[in-house]
CSV table of C-alpha atoms and ligand atoms in Angstrom, one decimal:
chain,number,residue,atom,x,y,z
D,595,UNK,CA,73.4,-24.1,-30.9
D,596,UNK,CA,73.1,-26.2,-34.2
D,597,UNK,CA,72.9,-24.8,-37.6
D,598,UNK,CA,69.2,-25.0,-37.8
D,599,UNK,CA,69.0,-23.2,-35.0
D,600,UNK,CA,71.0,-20.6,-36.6
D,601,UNK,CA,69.2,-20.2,-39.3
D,602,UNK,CA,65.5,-19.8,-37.8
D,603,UNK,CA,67.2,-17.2,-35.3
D,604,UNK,CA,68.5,-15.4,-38.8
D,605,UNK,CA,65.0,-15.7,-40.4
D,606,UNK,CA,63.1,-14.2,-37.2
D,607,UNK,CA,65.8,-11.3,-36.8
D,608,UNK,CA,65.3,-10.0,-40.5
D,609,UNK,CA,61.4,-10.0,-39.8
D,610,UNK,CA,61.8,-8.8,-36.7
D,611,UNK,CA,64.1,-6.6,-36.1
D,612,UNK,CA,63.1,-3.2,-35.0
D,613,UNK,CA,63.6,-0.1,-36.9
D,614,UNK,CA,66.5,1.7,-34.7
D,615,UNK,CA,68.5,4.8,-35.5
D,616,UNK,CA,71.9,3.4,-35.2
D,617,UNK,CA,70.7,-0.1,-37.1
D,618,UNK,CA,70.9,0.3,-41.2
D,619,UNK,CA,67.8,-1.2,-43.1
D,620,UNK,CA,70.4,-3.6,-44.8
D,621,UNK,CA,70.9,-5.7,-41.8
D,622,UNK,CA,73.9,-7.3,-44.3
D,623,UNK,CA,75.9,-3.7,-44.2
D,624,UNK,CA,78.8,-3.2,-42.2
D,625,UNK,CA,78.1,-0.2,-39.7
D,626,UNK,CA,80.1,3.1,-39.0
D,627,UNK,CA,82.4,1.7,-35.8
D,628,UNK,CA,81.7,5.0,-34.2
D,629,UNK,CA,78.1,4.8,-34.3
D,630,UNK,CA,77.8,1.3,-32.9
D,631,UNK,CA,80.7,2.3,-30.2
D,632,UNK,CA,78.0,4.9,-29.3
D,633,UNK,CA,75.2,3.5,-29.0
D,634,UNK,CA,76.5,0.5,-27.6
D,635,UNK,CA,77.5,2.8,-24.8
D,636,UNK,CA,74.5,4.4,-24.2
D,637,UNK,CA,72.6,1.2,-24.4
D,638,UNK,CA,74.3,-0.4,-21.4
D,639,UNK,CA,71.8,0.2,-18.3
D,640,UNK,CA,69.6,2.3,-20.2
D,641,UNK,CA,66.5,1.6,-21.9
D,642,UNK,CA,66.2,1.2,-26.2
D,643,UNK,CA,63.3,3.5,-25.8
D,644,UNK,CA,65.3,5.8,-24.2
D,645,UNK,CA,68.8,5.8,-25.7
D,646,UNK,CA,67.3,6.7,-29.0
D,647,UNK,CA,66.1,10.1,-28.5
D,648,UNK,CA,69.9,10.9,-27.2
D,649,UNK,CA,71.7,8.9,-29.6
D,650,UNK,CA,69.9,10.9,-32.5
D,651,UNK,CA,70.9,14.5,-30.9
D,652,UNK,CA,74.3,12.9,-30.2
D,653,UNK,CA,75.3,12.2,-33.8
D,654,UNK,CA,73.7,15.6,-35.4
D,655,UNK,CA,76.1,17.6,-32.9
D,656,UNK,CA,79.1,14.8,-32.8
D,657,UNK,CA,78.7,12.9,-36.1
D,658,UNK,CA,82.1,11.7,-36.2
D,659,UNK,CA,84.6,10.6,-33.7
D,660,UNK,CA,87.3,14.0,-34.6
D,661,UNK,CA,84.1,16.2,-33.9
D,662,UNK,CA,83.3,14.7,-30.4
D,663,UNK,CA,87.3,14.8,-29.7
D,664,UNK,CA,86.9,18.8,-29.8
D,665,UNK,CA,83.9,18.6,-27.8
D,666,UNK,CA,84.2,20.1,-23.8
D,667,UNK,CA,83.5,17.8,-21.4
D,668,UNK,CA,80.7,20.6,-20.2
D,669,UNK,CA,79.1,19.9,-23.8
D,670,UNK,CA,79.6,16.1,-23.9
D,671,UNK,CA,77.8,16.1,-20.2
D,672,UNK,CA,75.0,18.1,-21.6
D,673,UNK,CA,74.4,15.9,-24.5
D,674,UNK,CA,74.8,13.0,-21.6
D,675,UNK,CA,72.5,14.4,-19.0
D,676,UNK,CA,70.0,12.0,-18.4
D,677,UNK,CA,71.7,8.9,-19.2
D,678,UNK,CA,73.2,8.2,-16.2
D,679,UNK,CA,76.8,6.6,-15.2
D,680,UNK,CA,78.5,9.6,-16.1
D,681,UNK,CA,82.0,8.0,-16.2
D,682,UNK,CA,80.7,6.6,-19.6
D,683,UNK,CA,80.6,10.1,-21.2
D,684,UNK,CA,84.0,10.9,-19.4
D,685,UNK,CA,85.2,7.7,-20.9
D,686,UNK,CA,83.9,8.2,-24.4
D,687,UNK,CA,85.5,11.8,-24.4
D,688,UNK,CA,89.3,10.3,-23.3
D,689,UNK,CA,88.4,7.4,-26.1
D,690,UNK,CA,87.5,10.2,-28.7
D,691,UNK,CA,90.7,11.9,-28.2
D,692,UNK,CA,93.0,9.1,-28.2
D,693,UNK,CA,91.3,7.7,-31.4
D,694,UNK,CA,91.3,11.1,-33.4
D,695,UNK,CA,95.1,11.5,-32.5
D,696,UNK,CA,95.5,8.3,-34.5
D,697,UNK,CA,96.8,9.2,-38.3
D,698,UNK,CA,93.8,7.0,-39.4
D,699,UNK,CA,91.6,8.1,-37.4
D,700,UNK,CA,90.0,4.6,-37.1
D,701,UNK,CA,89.2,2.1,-34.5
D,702,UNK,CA,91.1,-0.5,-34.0
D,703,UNK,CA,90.4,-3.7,-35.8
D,704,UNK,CA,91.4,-6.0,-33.1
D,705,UNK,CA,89.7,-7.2,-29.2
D,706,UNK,CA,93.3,-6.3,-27.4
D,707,UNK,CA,93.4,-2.4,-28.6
D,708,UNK,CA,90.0,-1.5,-28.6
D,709,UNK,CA,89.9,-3.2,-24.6
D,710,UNK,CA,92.6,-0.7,-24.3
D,711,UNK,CA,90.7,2.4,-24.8
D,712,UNK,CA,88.6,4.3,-21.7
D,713,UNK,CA,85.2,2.7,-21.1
D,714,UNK,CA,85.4,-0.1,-24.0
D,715,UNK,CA,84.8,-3.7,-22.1
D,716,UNK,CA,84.6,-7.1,-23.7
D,717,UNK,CA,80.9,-6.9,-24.2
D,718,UNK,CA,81.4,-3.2,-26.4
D,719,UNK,CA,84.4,-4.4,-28.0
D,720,UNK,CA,83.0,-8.1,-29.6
D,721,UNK,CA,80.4,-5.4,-30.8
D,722,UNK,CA,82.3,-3.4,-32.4
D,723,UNK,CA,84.3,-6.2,-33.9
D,724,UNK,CA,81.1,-8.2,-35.3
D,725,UNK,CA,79.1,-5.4,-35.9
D,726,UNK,CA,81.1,-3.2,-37.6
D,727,UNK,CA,84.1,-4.9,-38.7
D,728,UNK,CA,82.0,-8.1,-39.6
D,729,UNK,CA,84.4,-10.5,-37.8
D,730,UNK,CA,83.9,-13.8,-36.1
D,731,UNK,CA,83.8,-11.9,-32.2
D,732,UNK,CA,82.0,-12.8,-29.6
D,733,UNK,CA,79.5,-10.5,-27.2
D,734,UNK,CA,77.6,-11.2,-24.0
D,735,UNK,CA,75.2,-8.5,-22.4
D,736,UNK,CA,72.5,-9.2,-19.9
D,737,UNK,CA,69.9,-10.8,-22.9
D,738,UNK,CA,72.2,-13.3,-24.2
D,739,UNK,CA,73.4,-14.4,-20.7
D,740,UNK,CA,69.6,-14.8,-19.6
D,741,UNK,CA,68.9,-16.8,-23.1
D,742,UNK,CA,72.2,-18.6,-22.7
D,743,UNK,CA,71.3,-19.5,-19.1
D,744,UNK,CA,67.2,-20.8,-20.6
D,745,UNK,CA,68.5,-22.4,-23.5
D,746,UNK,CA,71.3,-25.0,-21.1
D,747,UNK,CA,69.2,-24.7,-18.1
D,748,UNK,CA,72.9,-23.1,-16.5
D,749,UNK,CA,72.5,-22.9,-13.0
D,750,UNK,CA,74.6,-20.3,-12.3
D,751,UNK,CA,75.8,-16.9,-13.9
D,752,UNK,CA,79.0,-15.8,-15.3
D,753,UNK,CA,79.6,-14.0,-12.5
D,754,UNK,CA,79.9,-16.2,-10.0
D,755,UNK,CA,83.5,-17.7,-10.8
D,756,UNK,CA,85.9,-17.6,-13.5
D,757,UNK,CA,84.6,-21.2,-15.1
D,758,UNK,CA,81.1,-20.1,-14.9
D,759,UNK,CA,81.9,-17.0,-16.8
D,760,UNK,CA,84.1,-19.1,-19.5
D,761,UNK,CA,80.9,-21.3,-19.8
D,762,UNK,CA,79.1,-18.5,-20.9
D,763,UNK,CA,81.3,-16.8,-23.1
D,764,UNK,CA,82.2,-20.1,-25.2
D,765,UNK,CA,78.3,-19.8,-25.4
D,766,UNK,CA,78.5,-17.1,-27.4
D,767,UNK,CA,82.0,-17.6,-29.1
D,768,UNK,CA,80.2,-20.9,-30.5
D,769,UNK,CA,77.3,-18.7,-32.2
D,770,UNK,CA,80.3,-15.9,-33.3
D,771,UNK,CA,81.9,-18.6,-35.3
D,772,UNK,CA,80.3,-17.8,-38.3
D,773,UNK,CA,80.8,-15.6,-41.4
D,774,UNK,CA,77.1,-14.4,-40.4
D,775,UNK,CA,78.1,-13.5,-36.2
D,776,UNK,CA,77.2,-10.0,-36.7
D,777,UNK,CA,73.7,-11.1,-37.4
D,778,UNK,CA,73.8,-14.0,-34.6
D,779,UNK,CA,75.1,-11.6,-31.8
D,780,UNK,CA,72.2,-8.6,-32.8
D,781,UNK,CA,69.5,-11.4,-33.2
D,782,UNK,CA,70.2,-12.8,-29.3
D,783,UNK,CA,70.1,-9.2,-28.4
D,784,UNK,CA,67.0,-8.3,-30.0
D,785,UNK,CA,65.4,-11.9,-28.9
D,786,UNK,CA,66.4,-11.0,-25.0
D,787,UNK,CA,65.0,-7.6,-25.3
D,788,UNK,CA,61.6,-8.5,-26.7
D,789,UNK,CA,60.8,-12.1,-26.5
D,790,UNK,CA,62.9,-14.5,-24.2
D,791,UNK,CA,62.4,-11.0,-21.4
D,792,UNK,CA,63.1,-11.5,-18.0
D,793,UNK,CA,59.4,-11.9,-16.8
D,794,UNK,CA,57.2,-14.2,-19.1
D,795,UNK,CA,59.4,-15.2,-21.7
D,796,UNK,CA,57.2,-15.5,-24.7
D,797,UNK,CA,58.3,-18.7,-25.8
D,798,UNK,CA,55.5,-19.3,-28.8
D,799,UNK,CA,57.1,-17.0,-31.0
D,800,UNK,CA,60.6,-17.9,-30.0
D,801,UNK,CA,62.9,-19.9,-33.0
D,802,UNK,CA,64.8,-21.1,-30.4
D,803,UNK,CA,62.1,-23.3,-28.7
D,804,UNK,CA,62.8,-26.4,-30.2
D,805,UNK,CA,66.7,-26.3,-28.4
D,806,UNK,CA,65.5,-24.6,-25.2
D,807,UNK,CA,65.8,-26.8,-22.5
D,808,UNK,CA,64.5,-24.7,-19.8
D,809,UNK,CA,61.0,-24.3,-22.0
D,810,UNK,CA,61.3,-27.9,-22.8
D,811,UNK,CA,60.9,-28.7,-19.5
D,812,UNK,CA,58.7,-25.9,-18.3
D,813,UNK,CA,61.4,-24.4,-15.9
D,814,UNK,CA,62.1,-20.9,-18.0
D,815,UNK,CA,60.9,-18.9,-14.1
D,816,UNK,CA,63.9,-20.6,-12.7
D,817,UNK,CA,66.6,-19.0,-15.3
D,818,UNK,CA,69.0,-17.2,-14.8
D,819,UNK,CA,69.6,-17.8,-11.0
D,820,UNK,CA,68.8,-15.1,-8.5
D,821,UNK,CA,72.1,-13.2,-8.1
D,822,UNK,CA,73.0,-14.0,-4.3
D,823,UNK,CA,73.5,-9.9,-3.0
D,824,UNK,CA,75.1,-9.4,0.6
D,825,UNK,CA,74.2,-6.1,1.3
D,826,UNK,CA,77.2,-4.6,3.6
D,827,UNK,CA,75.9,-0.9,5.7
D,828,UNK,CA,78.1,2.0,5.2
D,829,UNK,CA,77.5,5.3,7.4
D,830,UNK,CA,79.0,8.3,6.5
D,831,UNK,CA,79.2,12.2,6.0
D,832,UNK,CA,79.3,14.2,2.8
D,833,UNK,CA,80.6,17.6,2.7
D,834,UNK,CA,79.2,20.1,1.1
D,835,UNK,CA,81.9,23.2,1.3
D,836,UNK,CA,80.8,26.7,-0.1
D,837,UNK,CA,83.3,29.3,-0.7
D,838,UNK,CA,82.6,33.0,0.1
D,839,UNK,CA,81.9,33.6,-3.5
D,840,UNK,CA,79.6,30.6,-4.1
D,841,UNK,CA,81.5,27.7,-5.3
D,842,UNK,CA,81.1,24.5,-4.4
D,843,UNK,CA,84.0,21.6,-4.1
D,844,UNK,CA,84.2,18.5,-5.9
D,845,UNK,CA,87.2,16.1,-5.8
D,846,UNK,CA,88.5,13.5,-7.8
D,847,UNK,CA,89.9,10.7,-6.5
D,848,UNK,CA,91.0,9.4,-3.2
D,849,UNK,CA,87.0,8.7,-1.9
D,850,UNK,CA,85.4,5.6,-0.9
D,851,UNK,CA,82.5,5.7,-4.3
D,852,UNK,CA,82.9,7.8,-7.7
D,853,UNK,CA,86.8,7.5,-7.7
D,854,UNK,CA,86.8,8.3,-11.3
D,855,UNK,CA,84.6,11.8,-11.3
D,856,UNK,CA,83.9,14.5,-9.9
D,857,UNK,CA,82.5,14.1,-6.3
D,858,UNK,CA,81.7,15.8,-3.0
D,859,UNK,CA,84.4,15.0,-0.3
D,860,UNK,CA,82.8,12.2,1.9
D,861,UNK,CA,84.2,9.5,4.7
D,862,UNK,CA,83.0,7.1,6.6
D,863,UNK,CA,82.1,8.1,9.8
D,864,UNK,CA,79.9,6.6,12.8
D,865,UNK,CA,76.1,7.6,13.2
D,866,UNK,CA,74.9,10.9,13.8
D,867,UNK,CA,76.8,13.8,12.9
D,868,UNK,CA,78.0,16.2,15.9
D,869,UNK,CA,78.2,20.1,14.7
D,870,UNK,CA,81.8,21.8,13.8
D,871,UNK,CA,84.6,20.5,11.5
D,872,UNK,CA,85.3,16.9,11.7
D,873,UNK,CA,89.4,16.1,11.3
D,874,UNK,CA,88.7,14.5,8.0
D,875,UNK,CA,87.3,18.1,6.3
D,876,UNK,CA,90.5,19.7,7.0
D,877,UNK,CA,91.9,17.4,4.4
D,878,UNK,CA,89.9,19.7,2.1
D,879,UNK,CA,89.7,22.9,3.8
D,880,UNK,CA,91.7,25.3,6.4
D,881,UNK,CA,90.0,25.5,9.3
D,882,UNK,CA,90.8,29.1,10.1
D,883,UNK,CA,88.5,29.7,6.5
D,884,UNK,CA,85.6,27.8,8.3
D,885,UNK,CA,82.8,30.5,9.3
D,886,UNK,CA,80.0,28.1,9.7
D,887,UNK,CA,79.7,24.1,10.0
D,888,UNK,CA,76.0,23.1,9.7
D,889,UNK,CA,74.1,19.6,10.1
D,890,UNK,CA,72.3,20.1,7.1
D,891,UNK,CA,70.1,16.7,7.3
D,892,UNK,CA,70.4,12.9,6.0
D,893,UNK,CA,69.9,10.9,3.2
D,894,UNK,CA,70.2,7.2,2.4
D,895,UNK,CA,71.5,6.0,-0.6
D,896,UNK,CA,72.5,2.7,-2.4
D,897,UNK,CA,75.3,2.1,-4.3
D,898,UNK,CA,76.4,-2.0,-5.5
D,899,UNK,CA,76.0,-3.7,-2.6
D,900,UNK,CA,76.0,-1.0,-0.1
D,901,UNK,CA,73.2,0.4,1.7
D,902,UNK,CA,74.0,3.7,2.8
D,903,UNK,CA,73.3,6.5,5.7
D,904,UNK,CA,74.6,9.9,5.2
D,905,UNK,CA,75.0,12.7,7.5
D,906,UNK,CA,75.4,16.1,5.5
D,907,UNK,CA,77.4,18.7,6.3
D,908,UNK,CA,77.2,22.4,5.2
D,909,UNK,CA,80.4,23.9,5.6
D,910,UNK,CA,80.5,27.6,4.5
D,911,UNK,CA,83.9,29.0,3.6
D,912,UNK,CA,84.8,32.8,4.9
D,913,UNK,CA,87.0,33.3,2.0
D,914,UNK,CA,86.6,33.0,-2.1
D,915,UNK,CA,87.5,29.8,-4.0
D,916,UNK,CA,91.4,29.8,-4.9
D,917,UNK,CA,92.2,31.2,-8.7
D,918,UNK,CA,94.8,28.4,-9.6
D,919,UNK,CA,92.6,24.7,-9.4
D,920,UNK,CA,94.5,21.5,-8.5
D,921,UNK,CA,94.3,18.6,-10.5
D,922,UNK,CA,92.0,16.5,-7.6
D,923,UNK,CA,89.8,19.6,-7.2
D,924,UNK,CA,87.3,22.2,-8.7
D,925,UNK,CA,85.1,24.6,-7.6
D,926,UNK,CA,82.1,24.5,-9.2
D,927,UNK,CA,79.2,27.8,-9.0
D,928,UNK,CA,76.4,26.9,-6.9
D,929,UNK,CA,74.0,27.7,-9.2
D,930,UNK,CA,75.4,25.1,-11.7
D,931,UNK,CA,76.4,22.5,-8.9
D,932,UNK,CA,73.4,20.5,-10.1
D,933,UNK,CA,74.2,20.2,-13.8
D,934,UNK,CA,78.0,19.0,-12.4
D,935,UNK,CA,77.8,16.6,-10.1
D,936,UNK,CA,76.3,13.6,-11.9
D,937,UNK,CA,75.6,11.2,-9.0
D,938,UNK,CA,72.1,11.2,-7.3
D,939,UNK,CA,74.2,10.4,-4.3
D,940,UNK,CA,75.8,14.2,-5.1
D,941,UNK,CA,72.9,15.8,-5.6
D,942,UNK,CA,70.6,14.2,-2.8
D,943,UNK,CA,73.2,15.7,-0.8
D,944,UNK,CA,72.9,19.0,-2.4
D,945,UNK,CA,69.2,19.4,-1.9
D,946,UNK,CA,70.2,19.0,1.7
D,947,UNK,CA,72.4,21.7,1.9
D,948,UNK,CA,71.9,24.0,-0.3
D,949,UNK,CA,67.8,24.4,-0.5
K,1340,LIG,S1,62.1,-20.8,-25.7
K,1340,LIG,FE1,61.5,-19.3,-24.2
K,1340,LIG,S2,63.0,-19.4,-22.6
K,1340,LIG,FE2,63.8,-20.5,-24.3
K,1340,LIG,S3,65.1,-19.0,-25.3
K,1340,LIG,FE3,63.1,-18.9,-26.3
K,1340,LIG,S4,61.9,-17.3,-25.2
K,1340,LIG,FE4,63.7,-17.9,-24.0
């Protein structure tokens, strides 16, 4: 993008740019890391409209990053609810921790450590880096891919093959490498999110036009490609194990989805669900503590690319939930088993069983 270019995307950001809780009125200030670590969290697959509501409650209870490292992960959840993707608030909690254990308390100031940290990808580190820190770092999020893609008429996305991806991101290293790339990287996001949108770009009020090829030559429909999905069927069963004194398990680790929270214990298995204990339960349970197996009912479900049948099992436990937990289980009270498990996919299952 040339320097005239630059500079017209500059002008329209500063009259522009929407009044946001975690955005200064001095678009020229450095911002608090923490603050743009959080929203830039909350902002990936959610909304603007939505995140700021939360990220305004988030910051009166956890202003700073040694108060959230105190925090439960009950109370981080709660703030959280809502939102979605729940590994992000797991992730933002082990982050927290490992940040306010630092003597300085600080995030680090280069791409390498902060990629290090739970939950903190290329895209959330570059905007850490430019926005905060002020230096020359790249980003790329969903807008300035689909702008990147209009702009060069790119046939392809960056997720399609290593080169394809490297296209893109020297893309937007060429509009980081300015004194001025925390303003580039914001404006491109800003632009993606309210002009160059995914339906009916509005290309009339866009300072780009004049170097968009796509609009040039009237093809902006076309960009970016339709990601190429192979759906793949998966048919299962999802447990749903209550002990006598109404607790319900969740594991960690070792399932097909959610391998990095809480879950309810679930295998593949083939259609239709015959009653008693299937082998793969005793994994979880003794099967002389079994007083009831039940088909509780179905539910489909999609996760990535996989379209999925479930068969639910209610298993009900004759004896109470052990004292001591392991570090791959929990038993969780029924009557807060919905606040837990994060996952529709959990709590589809739940309404099966438990109502
Ligand atoms: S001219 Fe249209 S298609 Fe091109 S970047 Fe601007 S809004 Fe997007």
């Amino acid at each position: 993008m040339n320097s005239k270019s630059l500079r017209l995307l500059r002008e329209w950001f500063k009259k522009n740019a929407a009044s946001l809780p975690w955005r200064p009125s001095n678009l020229d200030a450095p911002r608090d890391p923490y603050a743009v670590w959080i929203s830039e969290t909350m902002l990936q697959q959610t909304q603007v409209s939505t995140v700021r509501d939360y990220f305004i409650k988030w910051m009166k209870r956890f202003p700073d990053v040694a108060t959230l490292a105190k925090a439960s992960e009950e109370e981080v959840f709660k703030y959280w609810q809502g939102l979605g993707y729940y590994s992000r608030a797991r992730n933002i909690l082990k982050t927290a921790k490992i940040v306010a254990g630092n003597i300085s308390q600080k995030f680090p100031e280069n791409r390498k450590d902060l990629e290090a940290l739970p939950g903190i990808g290329a895209y959330t580190a570059g905007a850490i880096l430019s926005l905060a820190y002020h230096q020359r770092e790249a980003i790329l999020d969903g807008n300035l891919v689909r702008i990147f893609s209009r702009l060069y008429a790119l046939e392809f996305l960056p997720t399609d093959s290593k080169e394809a991806a490297e296209t893109y991101w020297n893309y937007a290293r060429e509009i980081a490498d300015s004194s001025k790339a925390y303003m580039h990287n914001e404006a491109l996001m800003e632009l993606g999110r309210t002009v160059c949108k995914v339906r009916n770009p509005e290309c009339g009020s866009c300072p780009l036009l004049a170097s968009c090829r796509a609009a040039r030559e009237n093809r902006t429909a076309e960009f970016p490609p339709a990601k190429k999905h192979v759906q793949k069927d998966w048919h299962g069963t999802v447990l749903v194990i209550e002990s006598m004194d109404h607790k319900i398990l969740a594991v960690h680790g070792g399932q097909k989805f959610f391998k990095n929270q809480f879950t309810l214990p679930h295998f593949e298995s083939p259609r239709n669900a015959t009653a008693g204990l299937p082998a793969q339960a005793e994994k979880y349970v003794d099967a002389d503590a079994v007083q009831s197996v039940e088909i509780a009912g179905k539910f489909r479900h999609g996760i990535t690319v996989h379209k999925m049948e479930c068969d639910v099992l209610y298993v009900k436990l004759r004896t109470k939930a052990p004292k001591r937990e392991r570090a791959d289980s929990r038993w969780v009270e029924r009557s807060r088993a919905t606040e837990f498990f994060a996952s529709s996919f959990c709590l589809k299952a739940l309404e099966q069983a438990l109502s």
